[in-house]
Coordinates of C-alpha atoms in Angstrom, one line a residue:
Chain A
M1 CA -24.5 5.4 -25.2
S2 CA -20.9 6.3 -25.8
L3 CA -17.9 7.8 -24.1
E4 CA -16.1 10.4 -25.9
L5 CA -12.8 12.0 -25.3
K6 CA -12.5 15.2 -27.2
N7 CA -9.0 16.7 -27.2
V8 CA -8.2 15.7 -23.7
E9 CA -4.6 16.7 -22.2
K10 CA -3.3 16.4 -18.7
K11 CA -0.2 18.5 -17.4
V12 CA 1.1 18.1 -14.1
G13 CA 3.6 20.9 -13.7
I14 CA 5.5 21.0 -16.7
D15 CA 5.4 17.2 -17.5
T16 CA 2.7 16.1 -19.9
H17 CA 1.0 13.2 -18.8
I18 CA -1.4 12.7 -21.6
H19 CA -1.0 14.6 -24.8
P20 CA -4.2 15.9 -26.8
T21 CA -6.1 12.7 -27.2
S22 CA -9.4 12.0 -28.9
L23 CA -11.0 8.8 -28.4
K24 CA -14.7 7.5 -28.8
L25 CA -15.5 4.2 -26.8
E26 CA -18.9 2.9 -28.3
K27 CA -21.5 1.0 -26.3
N28 CA -21.3 -2.7 -25.2
T29 CA -17.4 -3.1 -26.3
I30 CA -14.3 -4.1 -24.5
N31 CA -11.6 -1.5 -25.1
V32 CA -8.0 -2.2 -24.5
L33 CA -5.6 0.4 -23.5
L34 CA -2.0 -1.4 -24.1
G35 CA 1.3 0.4 -23.5
S36 CA 3.9 0.0 -21.2
T37 CA 4.5 1.5 -17.5
L38 CA 4.0 5.1 -17.8
A39 CA 2.4 5.2 -21.3
G40 CA -0.6 6.9 -19.3
K41 CA -3.0 4.0 -19.2
T42 CA -3.9 5.1 -15.5
T43 CA -4.2 8.3 -16.0
L44 CA -6.2 8.1 -19.0
M45 CA -8.4 5.8 -16.9
Q46 CA -8.7 8.4 -13.8
I47 CA -10.0 11.0 -16.5
M48 CA -12.6 8.5 -18.0
A49 CA -13.6 7.9 -14.6
G50 CA -13.6 11.3 -13.3
L51 CA -11.1 10.6 -10.5
D52 CA -8.9 13.4 -12.3
K53 CA -9.6 16.2 -14.5
P54 CA -8.0 16.6 -17.6
T55 CA -5.8 20.1 -18.1
S56 CA -7.8 20.9 -21.1
G57 CA -10.3 19.1 -23.5
E58 CA -13.6 17.5 -22.7
I59 CA -15.4 14.3 -21.9
W60 CA -18.8 13.5 -23.1
F61 CA -20.8 10.5 -22.0
D62 CA -23.9 9.6 -23.7
G63 CA -24.4 13.0 -25.6
K64 CA -23.5 15.0 -22.5
N65 CA -20.5 16.9 -21.4
V66 CA -19.5 15.3 -18.0
T67 CA -16.1 16.8 -17.9
D68 CA -16.9 18.8 -14.6
M69 CA -19.3 16.1 -13.1
K70 CA -17.9 14.4 -10.0
V71 CA -16.9 10.7 -9.6
Q72 CA -19.6 10.0 -7.6
K73 CA -22.4 11.2 -9.8
R74 CA -21.1 9.3 -12.7
N75 CA -22.0 5.6 -12.8
C76 CA -18.7 3.8 -13.1
S77 CA -16.9 1.1 -11.3
M78 CA -13.2 0.4 -11.5
V79 CA -11.1 -2.7 -10.5
Y80 CA -7.3 -2.2 -9.9
Q81 CA -4.0 -4.0 -9.9
Q82 CA -3.7 -4.1 -6.2
F83 CA -6.5 -5.9 -4.7
I84 CA -8.8 -3.3 -3.5
N85 CA -11.3 -4.3 -1.0
Y86 CA -12.7 -3.0 2.5
P87 CA -10.5 -4.8 5.1
N88 CA -13.0 -5.4 7.7
Y89 CA -16.1 -5.9 5.6
T90 CA -16.7 -9.9 4.7
V91 CA -16.9 -10.4 1.1
Y92 CA -20.5 -10.1 1.2
E93 CA -20.4 -6.7 2.5
N94 CA -17.9 -5.8 0.3
I95 CA -19.8 -6.7 -2.9
A96 CA -22.8 -5.0 -1.4
S97 CA -21.0 -1.9 -0.4
P98 CA -21.7 0.1 -3.7
L99 CA -25.2 -0.7 -3.6
A100 CA -25.5 0.0 0.0
I101 CA -24.6 3.5 -0.5
T102 CA -26.8 4.3 -3.0
G103 CA -29.9 2.9 -0.8
V104 CA -31.0 -0.4 -2.7
K105 CA -33.3 -2.5 -0.8
D106 CA -31.8 -5.6 1.4
D107 CA -33.5 -7.7 -0.7
E108 CA -32.5 -6.6 -3.9
I109 CA -29.0 -6.3 -2.6
K110 CA -29.0 -10.1 -1.5
Q111 CA -30.2 -11.2 -4.6
R112 CA -27.9 -9.1 -6.7
V113 CA -24.8 -10.0 -4.5
G114 CA -25.6 -13.7 -4.8
K115 CA -25.9 -13.6 -8.5
V116 CA -22.5 -11.5 -9.1
A117 CA -20.8 -14.2 -6.5
E118 CA -22.1 -17.2 -8.5
L119 CA -20.6 -15.8 -11.6
L120 CA -17.5 -15.3 -9.8
K121 CA -17.0 -18.6 -7.7
L122 CA -17.4 -16.8 -4.4
S123 CA -20.6 -17.8 -3.2
A124 CA -18.5 -20.4 -0.9
M125 CA -16.8 -17.6 0.9
L126 CA -19.3 -14.7 1.5
N127 CA -18.6 -14.7 5.0
K128 CA -15.0 -14.5 4.9
K129 CA -12.7 -11.4 5.4
P130 CA -10.3 -10.2 2.5
D131 CA -7.3 -11.0 4.4
E132 CA -8.5 -14.7 4.6
L133 CA -8.7 -15.1 0.7
S134 CA -6.1 -16.0 -1.7
G135 CA -4.9 -13.3 -4.3
G136 CA -7.2 -14.4 -7.0
Q137 CA -10.4 -14.6 -4.5
Q138 CA -9.7 -11.1 -3.4
Q139 CA -9.6 -10.0 -6.9
R140 CA -12.4 -12.0 -7.9
T141 CA -14.2 -10.1 -4.9
A142 CA -12.8 -6.6 -6.4
L143 CA -14.5 -7.5 -9.6
A144 CA -17.7 -8.5 -8.2
R145 CA -18.1 -5.1 -6.5
A146 CA -17.3 -3.5 -9.7
L147 CA -19.9 -5.8 -11.6
V148 CA -22.8 -5.6 -9.0
K149 CA -23.9 -2.1 -9.8
D150 CA -25.2 -1.5 -13.3
S151 CA -22.3 0.8 -14.1
D152 CA -22.0 2.4 -17.6
L153 CA -18.5 2.3 -17.6
I154 CA -16.2 -0.4 -16.3
L155 CA -12.6 0.4 -15.8
L156 CA -10.0 -2.4 -15.2
D157 CA -6.6 -1.3 -14.4
E158 CA -4.2 -4.0 -15.2
P159 CA -6.4 -6.2 -12.9
L160 CA -4.6 -9.5 -13.5
A161 CA -1.1 -8.0 -13.0
N162 CA -0.7 -9.1 -9.5
L163 CA -1.8 -12.5 -10.3
D164 CA 0.4 -15.5 -10.4
F165 CA 0.2 -17.1 -14.1
K166 CA -2.4 -19.8 -13.5
L167 CA -4.8 -17.6 -11.9
R168 CA -4.2 -14.9 -14.6
E169 CA -5.0 -17.3 -17.4
E170 CA -8.1 -18.5 -15.8
L171 CA -9.6 -15.2 -15.0
R172 CA -8.5 -13.6 -18.6
E173 CA -10.7 -16.5 -20.1
E174 CA -13.5 -15.7 -18.0
L175 CA -13.4 -11.6 -18.0
P176 CA -14.8 -11.2 -21.7
K177 CA -17.8 -13.9 -20.8
L178 CA -18.5 -11.6 -17.6
F179 CA -19.0 -8.4 -20.1
E180 CA -21.0 -10.2 -22.7
D181 CA -24.3 -9.2 -21.8
R182 CA -23.9 -6.1 -20.0
D183 CA -25.0 -2.7 -21.4
C184 CA -21.6 -1.0 -20.8
I185 CA -18.4 0.3 -21.8
V186 CA -15.5 -1.7 -20.6
V187 CA -12.1 -0.5 -20.6
Y188 CA -9.3 -2.8 -19.7
A189 CA -5.5 -1.4 -19.2
T190 CA -2.6 -4.0 -19.6
T191 CA 0.9 -4.0 -20.5
E192 CA 0.9 -7.2 -22.2
P193 CA -0.1 -7.7 -26.1
S194 CA -1.3 -11.1 -25.3
D195 CA -3.9 -10.0 -22.9
A196 CA -5.3 -7.8 -25.8
L197 CA -5.6 -10.6 -28.5
M198 CA -7.2 -12.9 -26.0
I199 CA -9.8 -10.2 -25.0
G200 CA -10.4 -9.0 -28.3
G201 CA -12.6 -6.1 -28.9
N202 CA -10.6 -2.8 -29.8
T203 CA -7.2 -1.6 -28.8
A204 CA -5.9 1.4 -28.4
T205 CA -1.9 1.4 -28.5
L206 CA -0.4 4.0 -26.2
L207 CA 3.1 5.4 -25.8
E208 CA 4.6 8.1 -23.6
G209 CA 1.2 9.7 -23.1
K210 CA 0.0 9.3 -26.7
V211 CA -2.7 7.2 -28.2
I212 CA -0.8 6.0 -31.2
Q213 CA -3.6 3.6 -32.8
Y214 CA -7.2 2.7 -31.9
G215 CA -9.1 0.4 -34.0
K216 CA -10.4 -3.4 -33.7
T217 CA -7.7 -5.5 -31.7
L218 CA -7.0 -7.7 -34.7
E219 CA -6.6 -4.9 -37.0
V220 CA -4.2 -2.9 -34.9
Y221 CA -2.3 -6.1 -34.4
N222 CA -2.2 -7.1 -37.9
K223 CA -1.7 -3.7 -39.8
P224 CA -0.5 -1.2 -37.5
E225 CA -0.5 2.1 -38.6
N226 CA 3.0 2.9 -38.0
L227 CA 6.1 1.4 -36.3
I228 CA 5.5 2.5 -32.9
S229 CA 2.2 0.9 -32.7
A230 CA 3.8 -2.2 -33.9
K231 CA 6.3 -1.9 -31.3
V232 CA 4.1 -1.7 -28.7
F233 CA 1.8 -4.5 -29.8
S234 CA 4.7 -7.0 -30.0
D235 CA 6.0 -9.4 -27.3
P236 CA 8.7 -10.5 -27.5
P237 CA 9.9 -7.4 -28.9
M238 CA 9.6 -6.8 -32.6
N239 CA 12.5 -7.5 -35.2
I240 CA 13.6 -4.3 -36.8
A241 CA 15.9 -3.8 -39.8
E242 CA 16.5 -1.7 -42.9
I243 CA 15.9 -3.3 -46.3
T244 CA 16.1 -1.8 -50.0
K245 CA 13.8 -2.8 -52.8
R246 CA 14.6 -2.8 -56.6
G247 CA 11.8 -4.3 -58.8
D248 CA 10.9 -7.5 -57.3
N249 CA 13.8 -8.0 -55.4
Y250 CA 14.1 -7.4 -51.6
K251 CA 17.4 -7.4 -49.6
F252 CA 18.5 -6.4 -45.9
T253 CA 20.9 -3.5 -45.8
D254 CA 23.2 -5.3 -43.7
N255 CA 23.7 -8.7 -45.1
N256 CA 22.8 -10.7 -48.2
V257 CA 19.6 -12.2 -47.5
Q258 CA 17.0 -11.7 -50.3
W259 CA 13.6 -12.5 -51.2
K260 CA 11.0 -11.5 -53.5
S261 CA 7.6 -10.2 -52.7
S262 CA 4.3 -9.1 -54.5
A263 CA 4.0 -6.4 -52.0
K264 CA 2.7 -3.3 -53.8
I265 CA 5.3 -0.6 -53.0
K266 CA 7.7 1.7 -54.4
D267 CA 11.7 0.9 -55.0
G268 CA 13.3 2.7 -52.3
T269 CA 14.7 1.7 -48.6
Y270 CA 12.0 1.1 -46.0
K271 CA 12.2 -0.2 -42.5
I272 CA 11.1 -3.7 -42.1
G273 CA 9.2 -5.2 -38.9
I274 CA 9.2 -9.0 -38.2
R275 CA 7.1 -10.4 -35.2
P276 CA 9.7 -12.9 -33.5
H277 CA 7.0 -15.6 -33.9
N278 CA 7.6 -15.1 -37.8
I279 CA 11.1 -16.2 -37.7
T280 CA 11.4 -19.9 -36.7
T281 CA 13.5 -22.9 -37.1
Y282 CA 11.6 -24.6 -39.6
K283 CA 9.7 -23.2 -42.8
E284 CA 6.4 -21.9 -42.5
G285 CA 4.3 -20.3 -45.4
N286 CA 4.9 -20.9 -48.7
N287 CA 7.3 -17.7 -49.3
S288 CA 9.9 -18.3 -46.6
V289 CA 13.6 -17.2 -46.7
E290 CA 16.4 -18.7 -45.0
I291 CA 18.8 -16.8 -42.8
N292 CA 22.2 -17.7 -40.9
G293 CA 22.4 -17.0 -37.4
K294 CA 24.6 -17.6 -34.4
V295 CA 22.9 -18.5 -31.3
Q296 CA 23.3 -16.1 -28.3
I297 CA 20.5 -16.8 -25.9
S298 CA 18.3 -19.9 -26.0
E299 CA 15.1 -20.4 -23.9
L300 CA 12.7 -23.2 -23.6
S301 CA 9.3 -22.3 -22.2
G302 CA 7.5 -25.5 -22.4
S303 CA 5.6 -25.1 -25.6
E304 CA 7.7 -22.3 -27.2
S305 CA 11.5 -21.9 -27.7
L306 CA 12.8 -18.0 -27.9
I307 CA 16.0 -18.1 -29.7
H308 CA 18.2 -14.7 -29.7
F309 CA 20.7 -14.9 -32.5
T310 CA 22.9 -12.7 -34.6
N311 CA 23.2 -12.3 -38.3
G312 CA 26.4 -10.0 -39.0
N313 CA 25.6 -6.7 -37.0
L314 CA 22.0 -7.2 -36.4
N315 CA 20.4 -9.1 -33.6
W316 CA 17.4 -11.1 -34.0
V317 CA 14.8 -12.6 -31.8
S318 CA 12.8 -15.6 -32.9
L319 CA 10.2 -17.8 -31.5
S320 CA 9.5 -21.3 -32.6
N321 CA 7.0 -23.7 -31.6
G322 CA 7.7 -27.0 -29.6
T323 CA 11.2 -27.6 -27.7
Q324 CA 13.8 -26.7 -30.4
Q325 CA 16.9 -27.2 -28.7
K326 CA 20.3 -24.9 -29.7
N327 CA 23.5 -24.4 -28.0
V328 CA 24.7 -21.0 -27.2
G329 CA 27.5 -20.3 -30.1
E330 CA 25.8 -22.7 -32.6
D331 CA 25.4 -21.7 -36.3
T332 CA 22.0 -22.4 -37.3
K333 CA 19.7 -21.7 -40.1
L334 CA 16.5 -20.0 -39.3
Y335 CA 13.3 -19.1 -41.8
M336 CA 11.6 -16.0 -42.0
N337 CA 8.0 -15.8 -43.3
T338 CA 8.2 -13.1 -45.7
D339 CA 4.5 -13.1 -46.1
E340 CA 3.9 -11.4 -42.5
F341 CA 6.5 -8.8 -43.0
L342 CA 5.4 -5.1 -42.1
Y343 CA 7.3 -2.4 -44.4
F344 CA 7.5 1.0 -43.1
D345 CA 8.7 4.0 -44.8
Q346 CA 11.2 7.0 -43.6
N347 CA 8.3 8.3 -41.3
N348 CA 7.6 5.0 -39.9
R349 CA 4.3 4.6 -41.6
L350 CA 2.9 1.0 -42.6
V351 CA 3.3 0.9 -46.6
N352 CA 2.1 -2.7 -47.3
N353 CA -1.3 -2.3 -45.8
G354 CA -3.4 -2.9 -48.7
Chain B
M1 CA 24.3 -41.1 13.2
N2 CA 27.5 -40.0 15.0
K3 CA 27.1 -36.6 16.0
T4 CA 29.8 -34.2 17.0
I5 CA 29.0 -32.3 20.5
N6 CA 30.3 -29.0 20.5
Q7 CA 29.2 -26.7 23.3
K8 CA 31.6 -24.0 22.4
A9 CA 28.9 -21.8 21.5
W10 CA 27.8 -21.2 24.9
Y11 CA 30.8 -19.0 25.4
F12 CA 29.4 -16.6 23.0
V13 CA 26.4 -16.3 25.3
I14 CA 28.4 -15.4 28.5
P15 CA 28.8 -11.8 27.5
V16 CA 24.9 -11.3 27.3
F17 CA 24.3 -13.3 30.7
V18 CA 26.8 -11.0 32.3
L19 CA 25.2 -7.9 30.9
V20 CA 21.7 -8.9 31.8
A21 CA 22.9 -10.2 35.2
F22 CA 24.1 -6.9 36.0
N23 CA 21.4 -4.2 34.3
A24 CA 18.3 -6.5 34.9
A25 CA 18.8 -9.4 37.2
I26 CA 21.0 -8.0 39.9
P27 CA 19.1 -4.8 40.6
L28 CA 15.9 -6.7 40.4
M29 CA 16.8 -9.3 43.0
T30 CA 18.2 -6.7 45.5
V31 CA 14.8 -5.0 45.4
V32 CA 13.1 -8.3 45.9
N33 CA 15.5 -8.8 48.8
Y34 CA 14.5 -5.7 50.5
S35 CA 10.9 -6.3 50.1
F36 CA 10.9 -9.4 52.2
Q37 CA 13.0 -7.6 55.1
E38 CA 13.2 -5.0 57.3
T39 CA 16.7 -2.8 57.5
F40 CA 17.9 0.2 59.2
G41 CA 20.9 0.7 57.0
N42 CA 24.3 -0.9 57.9
N43 CA 23.5 -4.3 56.1
V44 CA 21.4 -5.6 59.2
F45 CA 18.2 -7.2 58.1
A46 CA 15.3 -8.7 59.5
W47 CA 13.1 -11.3 57.9
E48 CA 9.7 -9.6 57.3
G49 CA 7.9 -12.5 55.0
T50 CA 5.1 -10.8 52.9
R51 CA 4.4 -8.3 55.6
W52 CA 5.3 -5.3 53.2
F53 CA 3.2 -6.7 50.4
K54 CA 0.1 -7.0 52.6
Q55 CA 0.7 -3.4 53.7
I56 CA 1.1 -1.8 50.6
L57 CA -2.0 -3.9 48.9
L58 CA -4.3 -2.8 51.8
S59 CA -2.7 0.8 52.2
E60 CA -5.2 3.6 51.3
R61 CA -2.0 5.7 50.1
F62 CA -1.5 3.1 47.6
H63 CA -4.8 3.0 46.3
A64 CA -4.9 6.6 45.8
S65 CA -1.9 6.9 44.1
L66 CA -2.9 3.8 41.6
G67 CA -6.0 5.4 41.2
R68 CA -4.6 8.5 40.1
Q69 CA -2.3 7.0 38.2
F70 CA -4.8 5.2 36.1
A71 CA -7.1 8.3 35.9
F72 CA -3.9 10.0 34.6
T73 CA -2.9 7.3 31.6
F74 CA -6.8 6.9 31.0
I75 CA -7.4 10.6 30.4
I76 CA -4.3 11.4 28.1
L77 CA -4.9 8.0 26.1
L78 CA -8.3 9.7 25.7
I79 CA -6.8 13.0 24.6
Q80 CA -3.9 12.0 22.7
I81 CA -5.0 9.1 20.8
P82 CA -8.0 10.9 18.7
L83 CA -5.9 14.0 18.7
G84 CA -3.1 12.4 17.0
I85 CA -5.3 10.8 14.4
A86 CA -7.0 14.0 13.6
I87 CA -3.9 15.8 13.3
A88 CA -2.0 12.9 11.1
L89 CA -5.3 13.2 8.6
T90 CA -5.1 16.9 8.2
M91 CA -1.0 16.8 7.5
P92 CA 0.0 17.4 3.8
K93 CA 1.0 14.2 1.8
K94 CA 3.2 15.5 -0.3
G95 CA 5.1 18.9 -1.0
W96 CA 7.2 21.3 1.2
G97 CA 4.7 21.3 3.9
V98 CA 5.7 17.6 4.7
P99 CA 9.4 17.8 6.0
V100 CA 8.1 21.2 7.9
C101 CA 5.2 19.2 9.4
L102 CA 7.3 16.5 10.6
I103 CA 10.1 18.6 11.9
L104 CA 7.4 20.6 14.1
M105 CA 6.0 17.3 15.3
S106 CA 9.3 15.8 16.2
M107 CA 10.4 18.9 18.1
P108 CA 8.4 18.1 21.6
L109 CA 9.9 14.4 21.4
L110 CA 13.6 15.5 21.3
I111 CA 13.5 17.6 24.6
P112 CA 14.8 16.0 27.8
W113 CA 11.8 15.3 30.0
N114 CA 13.1 17.3 32.9
V115 CA 13.4 20.1 30.7
V116 CA 9.8 19.5 29.6
G117 CA 8.9 20.0 33.1
A118 CA 11.0 23.1 34.0
M119 CA 9.4 24.6 30.7
W120 CA 5.7 24.0 31.9
N121 CA 6.8 25.0 35.5
I122 CA 7.9 28.2 34.1
F123 CA 5.2 28.7 31.5
A124 CA 2.5 27.9 34.3
L125 CA 3.4 30.2 37.0
P126 CA 0.5 32.3 37.5
D127 CA 2.8 35.5 38.4
I128 CA 5.1 35.4 35.5
G129 CA 4.6 32.6 33.3
F130 CA 2.9 33.2 30.0
L131 CA 0.0 30.6 30.4
G132 CA -0.8 31.1 34.1
H133 CA -0.3 35.0 33.7
S134 CA -3.0 35.0 30.6
L135 CA -5.2 32.7 32.3
N136 CA -5.6 35.1 35.3
A137 CA -5.5 38.1 33.2
M138 CA -8.5 36.6 31.5
G139 CA -10.3 36.1 34.8
F140 CA -9.7 32.2 35.7
D141 CA -8.2 31.9 38.8
Y142 CA -5.6 29.6 38.0
N143 CA -2.5 28.2 40.3
F144 CA -1.1 25.1 39.7
T145 CA 0.9 25.1 42.8
Q146 CA -2.2 25.5 44.9
Q147 CA -5.3 24.1 43.0
P148 CA -5.3 20.4 42.6
G149 CA -7.5 20.8 39.3
D150 CA -5.3 23.4 37.9
A151 CA -2.5 21.1 38.8
W152 CA -4.0 18.0 37.2
F153 CA -5.1 20.5 34.1
T154 CA -1.4 21.4 33.6
T155 CA 0.1 18.1 33.9
I156 CA -2.1 16.6 31.2
L157 CA -1.7 19.6 28.9
M158 CA 1.9 19.1 29.5
D159 CA 2.0 15.5 28.4
V160 CA -0.5 16.2 25.4
W161 CA 2.0 18.7 24.3
H162 CA 4.9 16.3 24.8
W163 CA 3.6 13.1 23.6
T164 CA 0.7 13.8 21.0
S165 CA 3.4 13.9 18.4
L166 CA 4.3 10.4 18.9
V167 CA 0.9 9.3 18.0
V168 CA 0.7 11.8 15.2
L169 CA 3.9 10.4 13.6
L170 CA 2.7 6.7 14.0
S171 CA -0.7 7.6 12.6
Y172 CA 0.8 9.5 9.8
A173 CA 2.9 6.6 8.9
G174 CA 0.1 4.4 8.9
L175 CA -1.9 6.6 6.7
N176 CA 0.8 7.0 4.5
S177 CA 1.0 3.5 3.8
I178 CA -2.7 3.4 2.3
Q179 CA -2.6 3.2 -1.4
P180 CA -4.4 5.8 -3.2
A181 CA -6.3 3.0 -5.0
Y182 CA -8.3 2.5 -1.8
Y183 CA -9.4 6.4 -1.6
Q184 CA -10.4 6.1 -5.4
A185 CA -12.3 3.2 -4.6
A186 CA -14.4 4.5 -2.1
E187 CA -15.1 7.5 -3.9
I188 CA -16.2 5.7 -7.1
D189 CA -18.6 3.7 -4.4
G190 CA -19.7 7.4 -3.4
A191 CA -18.6 6.9 -0.1
S192 CA -18.6 9.8 2.6
R193 CA -15.3 11.0 4.2
W194 CA -16.8 9.5 7.7
A195 CA -17.1 6.2 5.7
T196 CA -13.5 6.6 4.1
F197 CA -12.5 7.1 7.8
R198 CA -14.3 4.3 9.2
Y199 CA -13.7 1.6 6.8
I200 CA -10.6 2.1 5.3
E201 CA -8.1 4.5 7.2
L202 CA -8.9 3.2 10.9
P203 CA -8.5 -0.7 9.8
K204 CA -5.4 0.2 7.9
M205 CA -4.2 1.9 11.0
K206 CA -4.9 -0.6 13.3
K207 CA -1.3 -1.8 13.7
V208 CA 0.2 1.3 14.6
L209 CA -2.6 2.4 16.6
T210 CA -2.2 -0.5 19.0
L211 CA 1.6 0.1 18.8
A212 CA 0.7 3.6 19.8
I213 CA -1.6 2.9 22.7
L214 CA 0.6 0.5 24.0
L215 CA 3.6 2.7 24.2
R216 CA 1.6 5.6 25.3
F217 CA 0.1 3.4 28.0
M218 CA 3.6 2.3 29.3
D219 CA 5.2 5.7 29.2
S220 CA 2.5 7.4 31.0
F221 CA 2.1 4.6 33.7
M222 CA 5.5 5.1 34.5
I223 CA 5.6 8.7 34.2
Y224 CA 8.0 10.3 36.7
T225 CA 10.3 13.1 35.6
E226 CA 7.9 15.8 34.1
P227 CA 5.2 15.7 37.0
F228 CA 8.2 15.5 39.4
V229 CA 9.6 19.0 37.9
L230 CA 6.2 20.6 37.4
T231 CA 4.2 19.8 40.5
G232 CA 6.4 17.5 42.6
G233 CA 3.4 15.7 43.1
G234 CA 1.5 18.5 44.9
P235 CA -0.4 20.4 45.9
G236 CA -0.5 17.9 48.8
N237 CA -0.5 14.6 47.0
T238 CA -3.0 15.5 44.4
T239 CA -0.6 14.8 41.4
A240 CA 1.7 12.1 43.4
F241 CA 1.1 9.3 40.8
L242 CA 2.8 5.8 41.3
S243 CA 6.3 6.5 40.9
I244 CA 6.6 9.8 42.6
D245 CA 4.7 8.3 45.4
L246 CA 7.5 5.4 45.3
V247 CA 10.4 7.6 45.4
K248 CA 8.9 9.6 48.2
M249 CA 8.5 6.6 50.1
A250 CA 12.0 5.0 49.5
L251 CA 14.1 8.1 49.7
G252 CA 11.9 10.7 51.5
Q253 CA 10.9 8.3 54.1
F254 CA 13.5 5.7 53.7
D255 CA 11.1 3.1 54.1
L256 CA 12.6 0.9 51.7
G257 CA 11.0 -2.7 52.6
P258 CA 7.6 -1.3 51.9
A259 CA 9.0 1.0 48.9
A260 CA 10.7 -2.2 47.5
A261 CA 7.5 -4.2 47.6
M262 CA 5.6 -1.5 46.0
S263 CA 8.0 -1.2 43.2
L264 CA 7.7 -4.9 42.6
I265 CA 3.5 -4.4 42.5
Y266 CA 4.0 -1.5 40.6
F267 CA 6.1 -3.8 37.9
F268 CA 3.8 -6.5 38.0
I269 CA 0.9 -4.2 37.0
V270 CA 2.8 -2.8 34.2
L271 CA 3.7 -6.0 33.0
L272 CA 0.2 -7.7 33.4
V273 CA -1.5 -5.0 31.2
C274 CA 1.2 -5.1 28.7
W275 CA 0.7 -8.8 28.6
V276 CA -2.9 -8.5 28.4
F277 CA -2.5 -6.1 25.7
Y278 CA -0.1 -8.0 23.8
N279 CA -2.4 -10.9 23.8
L280 CA -5.3 -9.1 22.6
M281 CA -3.2 -7.7 19.8
M282 CA -1.9 -11.0 18.7
K283 CA -5.4 -12.6 18.8
N284 CA -6.9 -9.6 16.6
E285 CA -3.7 -10.4 14.4
A286 CA -4.4 -14.2 14.3
Q287 CA -8.3 -13.5 13.4
S288 CA -7.5 -11.1 10.2

């Protein structure tokens, strides 16, 4: 079982929503579509579900061309950012609805709904209506509806985006477990890199209707093929600067910070990508380099400190562990972990990927 | 605690008091005054107690016009609500069709009521009106000024033409507030068109529909201008709805006492139905 998009393209009028995309999703995998709003995540999912038809290209499922197959005939389910449930059905009826429509027997419905409700901690509220539930419970009901039928394809379109922080963390931890022993392909769209990292599986980075990179989540994160993919998969935003390399010596073009590295790249100028958590107020790793900065913004978020600072003409974002109290305007020293630097050539391709 | 007491704010309430007194309380109290007395003009009054109320409540004439009133309101609600929903469902949701439809729909609502009556009067005249003439040409014996059935048919048709748009616009607004994701979810579940309507669209339209029913109930229950111009309550008394009958009694026969009593009863019926309706609505709200 696999879902394959072959050169799928979607145009609406003169706008291209999805540029020709080929993607193969394998059985029993969770696939994250990662990209900002309007990157084409939802359109791509609707094409996968059959809710929307591609302008050109084909969709193959399980070795069959399903491009023209209606959504009702495909065995898929979808969960949305908004909590979509039938408003005057009870939770039980809501969860049972996909089964009832396909004519499953009452006994079996009861048993399956009971099982899913338990899994999603809804057993106590089966007789309530969606309006009486909290946002988290409403979304659990929607998830239960998606899980109760044995779908081949489960699409989750930013399911946690409308939940508050606590509920989101809780549900995010549970989600991968829910799909563990299911025979299906899960697609999960999100705008947040941290979601992708927590869920694991595979990740496709998207920008402006293009799939930039697809692969194992950690690989995409650690070895982004190119600068765009790296940018999409970085929050807070990645620091980007120009450097020159001569022999063993590396140096920023715009300041005097220098370091040595064993990266196997040719002499020349490169773009460098540094994730904020690799610039810290303390030394990390064996090969760190010091940089002076003037603090612009300092935000404490409990366990982490986000410090924006300038050095010469360059703006930097750093993320340190713990509470690092800095005053705005203060001159401070920060350390960059050179082992984690990503070097990109003039075509924005990663060069130190060996 | 030493509170400073300042009652000057009450001065700000005075304009409202005066306004409400002049446009509601004083006219209403005049009617109350008339309803308990007999007068022959010249400001000569004689106390009659509840005689007029008893007379009205027991009179066959009142029962008949009240019956006609409920029948009329019931029929137009029965037609306008489903028809309004049906039209709203078929209206386009995007593109140039939207403004075109909305403008076409609002047109009947913008026409002054007596003009609507006059329009339909001319339109339905059996000899020269387009509707009347065509019906007769097709072989129907149609004459709304002489046959009660035809008069009812024309009045109802006129009201449906005039007011269905209101239901359409409200339903359309209700439909448009449903997120597309609901339809997609239903589609994925394999729900039929009817199930989508029954379990998504209708519940989601509940609020605007209760509003539409309430508005249409009140308006049609108090209808006066259009049937007055169209049929004048005739032929005979067959389309004399409450308000038409009331004006006949007050101004035609100059029975001020009974007419005042009848207006009060009329007023309380409208108030009562709205109150019941409002409470049912709020109860529903509290449940969901």
